[in-house]
Coordinates of C-alpha atoms and ligand atoms in Angstrom, one line a residue:
M30 CA -7.2 18.6 -18.8
R31 CA -6.5 18.7 -15.0
T32 CA -3.4 16.7 -14.0
V33 CA -4.3 14.4 -11.1
Q34 CA -1.8 14.6 -8.2
A35 CA -1.1 12.3 -5.3
C36 CA 1.5 12.0 -2.5
T37 CA 3.2 9.1 -0.8
I38 CA 4.7 9.4 2.7
A39 CA 7.0 6.4 3.1
G40 CA 10.5 5.0 3.0
S41 CA 12.9 4.9 0.1
D42 CA 13.9 1.4 -1.3
S43 CA 17.3 1.7 -3.0
G44 CA 16.4 -1.5 -4.9
G45 CA 13.5 0.2 -6.5
G46 CA 10.9 -2.5 -5.9
A47 CA 9.1 -1.3 -2.8
G48 CA 8.6 2.0 -0.9
I49 CA 8.6 5.4 -2.5
Q50 CA 10.1 4.1 -5.7
A51 CA 7.3 1.5 -6.2
D52 CA 4.7 4.2 -5.4
I53 CA 6.0 6.8 -7.8
K54 CA 6.3 4.2 -10.6
T55 CA 2.8 3.1 -10.0
F56 CA 1.4 6.6 -9.9
Q57 CA 3.2 7.3 -13.2
E58 CA 1.7 4.2 -14.8
R59 CA -1.8 5.3 -13.7
E60 CA -1.1 8.8 -15.2
V61 CA -1.1 10.4 -11.8
F62 CA 1.6 13.0 -10.9
G63 CA 3.5 11.7 -7.9
T64 CA 4.9 13.7 -5.0
S65 CA 6.7 12.2 -2.0
V66 CA 7.6 12.7 1.6
I67 CA 10.6 10.5 2.5
V68 CA 10.5 9.4 6.1
A69 CA 13.6 7.0 5.9
I70 CA 16.2 5.8 3.5
T71 CA 16.7 2.1 3.4
A72 CA 19.8 0.4 1.9
Q73 CA 17.9 -2.4 0.3
N74 CA 18.0 -4.8 -2.6
T75 CA 16.2 -8.0 -3.7
K76 CA 18.2 -9.9 -1.1
G77 CA 17.3 -7.9 2.0
V78 CA 17.5 -4.7 4.0
N79 CA 21.0 -3.8 5.0
G80 CA 20.4 -0.5 6.8
I81 CA 17.6 2.0 7.8
Y82 CA 18.3 5.7 8.0
P83 CA 15.4 7.8 9.3
I84 CA 15.3 11.4 8.0
P85 CA 15.6 14.0 10.7
M86 CA 12.1 15.0 11.9
Q87 CA 12.5 18.6 10.7
G88 CA 13.2 17.3 7.2
V89 CA 10.0 15.2 7.2
Q90 CA 8.0 18.2 8.5
E91 CA 9.4 20.5 5.8
Q92 CA 8.7 18.0 3.1
L93 CA 5.1 17.6 4.3
E94 CA 4.7 21.4 4.4
A95 CA 6.3 21.9 1.0
V96 CA 4.1 19.3 -0.8
F97 CA 0.8 20.1 0.8
A98 CA 1.2 23.8 0.5
D99 CA 1.7 23.7 -3.3
F100 CA 0.0 20.6 -4.8
D101 CA -3.7 19.9 -5.3
L102 CA -3.6 16.4 -3.9
G103 CA -6.4 14.0 -4.9
A104 CA -5.2 11.3 -2.4
V105 CA -2.4 10.5 -0.1
K106 CA -0.9 7.2 1.1
T107 CA 1.4 6.2 3.9
G108 CA 3.9 3.3 4.0
M109 CA 7.0 2.7 6.2
L110 CA 6.8 5.3 9.0
V111 CA 9.6 3.9 11.2
D112 CA 8.4 4.5 14.7
E113 CA 5.9 6.2 17.0
T114 CA 7.4 9.7 16.7
Y115 CA 7.0 9.8 12.9
M116 CA 3.6 8.1 13.2
I117 CA 2.3 10.8 15.5
A118 CA 3.9 13.7 13.5
V119 CA 2.4 12.4 10.2
A120 CA -1.0 11.8 11.8
N121 CA -1.0 15.3 13.4
F122 CA -0.2 16.8 10.0
L123 CA -2.7 14.8 8.1
K124 CA -5.5 15.6 10.6
K125 CA -5.5 19.1 8.9
Y126 CA -6.6 17.5 5.6
P127 CA -9.7 15.5 6.4
L128 CA -11.1 15.8 2.9
I129 CA -8.1 14.2 1.1
P130 CA -8.6 10.4 0.8
L131 CA -5.9 8.6 2.8
V132 CA -4.7 5.1 2.2
V133 CA -2.7 3.6 5.2
D134 CA -0.5 0.7 4.3
P135 CA 0.6 -0.4 7.8
V136 CA 4.1 -1.5 6.7
M137 CA 5.7 -3.5 9.5
I138 CA 8.1 -6.2 8.2
A139 CA 9.8 -6.6 4.8
K140 CA 9.4 -10.0 3.0
G141 CA 13.0 -10.9 3.9
G142 CA 12.1 -10.5 7.6
A143 CA 13.6 -7.0 8.3
S144 CA 11.6 -4.9 10.7
L145 CA 10.4 -1.6 9.1
M146 CA 8.4 -0.4 12.1
A147 CA 9.3 -0.3 15.8
A148 CA 7.0 -2.7 17.8
E149 CA 6.1 0.2 20.2
A150 CA 4.6 2.2 17.3
M151 CA 1.6 -0.2 17.0
K152 CA -0.3 1.6 19.7
E153 CA 0.1 5.0 17.9
M154 CA -0.7 3.4 14.6
K155 CA -4.1 2.2 16.0
E156 CA -4.8 5.4 18.0
T157 CA -3.6 8.1 15.6
L158 CA -3.3 6.9 12.0
V159 CA -6.0 4.2 11.6
P160 CA -8.9 6.6 12.6
L161 CA -7.8 9.0 9.8
A162 CA -7.7 6.3 7.1
T163 CA -10.2 6.2 4.2
L164 CA -8.8 2.7 3.6
I165 CA -6.2 0.6 5.5
T166 CA -4.5 -2.3 3.6
P167 CA -2.8 -4.8 6.1
N168 CA -1.4 -8.1 4.9
L169 CA -2.2 -11.1 7.1
P170 CA 0.7 -10.7 9.6
E171 CA -0.1 -7.0 9.9
A172 CA -3.8 -7.6 10.4
E173 CA -2.9 -10.1 13.1
E174 CA -0.8 -7.5 14.9
L175 CA -3.7 -5.0 14.6
V176 CA -6.3 -7.3 16.0
E177 CA -4.0 -9.1 18.4
H178 CA -5.0 -12.7 17.4
T179 CA -4.3 -15.2 14.7
I180 CA -6.1 -15.2 11.4
M181 CA -6.2 -18.8 10.1
S182 CA -9.2 -18.9 7.8
E183 CA -11.3 -16.8 5.4
D184 CA -13.9 -16.5 8.2
D185 CA -11.2 -15.1 10.5
M186 CA -10.3 -12.5 7.8
V187 CA -13.9 -11.3 7.8
V188 CA -14.0 -11.0 11.6
A189 CA -10.6 -9.2 11.6
A190 CA -11.8 -6.7 9.0
Y191 CA -14.8 -5.8 11.2
E192 CA -12.5 -5.4 14.2
I193 CA -10.1 -3.1 12.3
Q194 CA -13.1 -1.1 11.0
K195 CA -14.1 -0.5 14.6
M196 CA -10.7 1.1 15.2
G197 CA -11.8 3.9 12.9
S198 CA -10.7 3.1 9.4
C199 CA -13.8 3.5 7.1
N200 CA -12.8 0.8 4.7
V201 CA -10.5 -2.2 5.3
L202 CA -8.7 -4.4 2.8
I203 CA -7.0 -7.5 4.2
K204 CA -4.5 -8.9 1.7
G205 CA -4.3 -12.7 1.5
G206 CA -0.8 -13.0 -0.1
H207 CA 0.6 -14.6 3.0
G208 CA -2.3 -17.1 3.3
A209 CA -2.4 -20.8 3.0
N210 CA -4.6 -20.9 -0.1
Q211 CA -2.1 -22.4 -2.7
R212 CA -4.5 -21.8 -5.7
E213 CA -5.7 -18.3 -5.2
A214 CA -4.5 -15.0 -3.9
K215 CA -7.6 -13.8 -2.2
D216 CA -8.1 -10.4 -0.5
Y217 CA -11.1 -9.3 1.6
L218 CA -12.5 -5.7 1.3
L219 CA -15.0 -4.4 3.9
T220 CA -16.5 -1.1 2.8
D221 CA -17.8 1.7 4.9
D222 CA -21.5 0.6 4.4
G223 CA -20.7 -2.8 5.9
T224 CA -20.6 -4.7 2.6
G225 CA -17.8 -7.3 2.1
Y226 CA -16.2 -8.3 -1.2
W227 CA -13.7 -11.1 -2.0
L228 CA -11.1 -10.2 -4.6
A229 CA -9.5 -13.3 -5.9
G230 CA -6.8 -14.0 -8.5
P231 CA -4.6 -16.9 -9.4
R232 CA -1.7 -17.5 -7.1
Y233 CA 1.5 -17.4 -9.2
E234 CA 4.5 -19.6 -8.4
T235 CA 7.2 -16.9 -8.3
K236 CA 9.7 -15.3 -6.0
H237 CA 9.2 -11.9 -7.6
T238 CA 6.8 -10.4 -5.1
H239 CA 9.0 -7.7 -3.5
G240 CA 6.9 -4.6 -3.1
T241 CA 3.5 -6.1 -3.9
G242 CA 1.8 -4.3 -1.0
C243 CA 3.3 -0.9 -1.8
T244 CA 2.4 -1.2 -5.5
Y245 CA -1.2 -2.4 -4.8
S246 CA -1.8 0.4 -2.3
A247 CA -0.2 3.0 -4.6
C248 CA -2.5 2.0 -7.5
I249 CA -5.5 2.2 -5.2
T250 CA -4.3 5.7 -4.1
A251 CA -3.9 6.8 -7.7
E252 CA -7.5 5.7 -8.5
L253 CA -8.9 7.4 -5.4
A254 CA -7.1 10.6 -6.5
K255 CA -9.0 10.4 -9.8
G256 CA -12.3 10.3 -7.8
K257 CA -13.0 6.6 -8.2
S258 CA -14.9 4.8 -5.4
V259 CA -13.0 2.6 -2.9
L260 CA -14.5 -0.5 -4.6
E261 CA -13.5 0.6 -8.1
A262 CA -10.0 1.6 -6.9
V263 CA -9.4 -1.7 -5.1
R264 CA -10.6 -3.6 -8.2
T265 CA -8.2 -1.7 -10.4
G266 CA -5.4 -2.2 -7.8
K267 CA -6.0 -6.0 -7.8
A268 CA -5.9 -6.2 -11.6
F269 CA -2.7 -4.0 -11.6
I270 CA -0.9 -6.2 -9.0
D271 CA -2.1 -9.4 -10.6
A272 CA -0.5 -8.3 -13.9
A273 CA 2.6 -7.0 -12.1
I274 CA 3.2 -10.4 -10.4
K275 CA 2.2 -12.6 -13.4
D276 CA 4.5 -10.8 -15.9
E277 CA 7.6 -11.0 -13.6
L278 CA 10.8 -9.1 -14.3
K279 CA 13.9 -11.2 -13.9
I280 CA 15.8 -8.6 -11.9
G281 CA 18.2 -9.0 -9.0
H282 CA 19.4 -12.2 -7.3
G283 CA 16.8 -12.5 -4.5
Q284 CA 13.1 -11.8 -4.1
G285 CA 12.7 -9.6 -7.2
P286 CA 10.4 -6.7 -7.9
T287 CA 7.0 -6.8 -9.7
N288 CA 6.5 -5.5 -13.2
H289 CA 5.0 -2.0 -12.9
W290 CA 4.6 -1.8 -16.7
A291 CA 2.5 -5.0 -17.2
F292 CA -1.0 -3.7 -16.5
G293 CA -0.6 -0.6 -18.7
R294 CA 0.9 -2.6 -21.6
K295 CA -2.1 -5.0 -21.4
E296 CA -4.6 -2.1 -21.3
R297 CA -2.9 -0.5 -24.3
A298 CA -2.8 -3.7 -26.3
N299 CA -6.6 -4.2 -25.6
D300 CA -7.2 -0.5 -26.8
E301 CA -5.3 -1.2 -30.0
K302 CA -7.4 -4.4 -30.7
N303 CA -10.7 -2.5 -30.2
Ligands
ADP408 N1 2.2 -15.3 -5.5 C1 1.2 -14.5 -5.7 N2 0.4 -14.6 -6.8 C2 -0.6 -13.8 -7.1 N3 -1.0 -12.8 -6.3 C3 -0.2 -12.6 -5.1 C4 0.9 -13.4 -4.8 N4 1.4 -13.0 -3.6 C5 0.7 -11.9 -3.2 N5 -0.3 -11.7 -4.1 C6 -1.3 -10.6 -4.1 O1 -0.6 -9.4 -4.0 C7 -1.2 -8.4 -3.2 C8 -0.3 -8.0 -2.0 O2 -0.4 -9.1 -1.1 P1 0.5 -9.4 0.2 O3 1.7 -10.3 -0.3 O4 -0.5 -10.1 1.1 O5 1.0 -8.0 0.7 P2 2.4 -7.5 1.2 O6 3.2 -7.3 0.0 O7 2.0 -6.2 1.9 O8 3.0 -8.5 2.1 C9 -2.5 -9.1 -2.8 O9 -3.5 -8.8 -3.8 C10 -2.2 -10.6 -2.8 O10 -3.4 -11.3 -3.0
LIG409 C1 11.1 1.3 2.1 C2 10.2 0.1 2.1 N1 8.9 0.3 2.3 C3 8.1 -0.8 2.4 C4 8.6 -2.1 2.2 C5 7.7 -3.3 2.3 O1 7.0 -3.3 1.1 P1 5.9 -4.4 0.7 O2 5.1 -3.9 -0.4 O3 5.1 -4.9 1.9 O4 6.8 -5.6 0.1 P2 7.8 -6.6 0.8 O5 9.0 -5.9 1.3 O6 7.0 -7.2 1.8 O7 8.1 -7.4 -0.4 C6 9.9 -2.2 1.9 N2 10.5 -3.4 1.7 N3 10.7 -1.1 1.9

């Protein structure tokens, strides 16, 4: 049987809950062979980001070349890209692979408030990376930065999704984790044919949400790599992140990571029952 392969182009989180580490753990859980291009190393744990160390550009280019020259990638995702120089370099490289589905997670700020992307990089994000994306997955503050106005309601999320789609991303998923809805965690997906879908789950009372965005987009990438449609991939991603938040791991002393095993364990338990 063919082994499905995917790549994440992102930053390393020494705390293991977000970034490259979350992506590879998620790929593994979805039975996808994970490869990586590390753009920056962060000294990070559940309490915050203590340092950011970008990898020299040549190192990033060589990783890109090494991975793409050898692996049969079913899908690729981007995460923390640091600044406009990395954004442009990654976009220029990915332009050569228009047939590989690309998920862009426009990582800007960590939950603790640390900036993971230079403000000046927003212009390049919109002009170079967004038009290449099969799917872009901003959270609410990231979507507000992209559309340059506030998003206060569900109607605003729908309008913003159309605005982001006009920037060139075929499909847009606006995540509602930062929203005011205290009962539900509700995301909005606008697909390339103009159809909108709400994906809602219960909102859990937990501080263990470090890396939710990375994990969600990595699961979607893994499913796209298997040839699933964007809607199927996002539905699986939502179920994966719901289980990962619900079944929290009591790890670290701050905003802890999600449970990457939870969804697979639930699936295997159901298989055993049937
Ligand atoms: N407390 C929570 N309970 C349940 N789901 C949540 C919670 N917080 C976030 N989510 C969900 O996790 C996913 C990632 O959301 P979000 O927090 O908005 O992204 P990010 O991690 O990029 O900031 C979304 O599906 C969102 O609805
Ligand atoms: C190295 C690195 N990349 C991305 C993030 C942000 O991840 P995200 O999934 O948005 O989760 P939070 O940090 O918001 O909890 C990160 N922290 N580090």
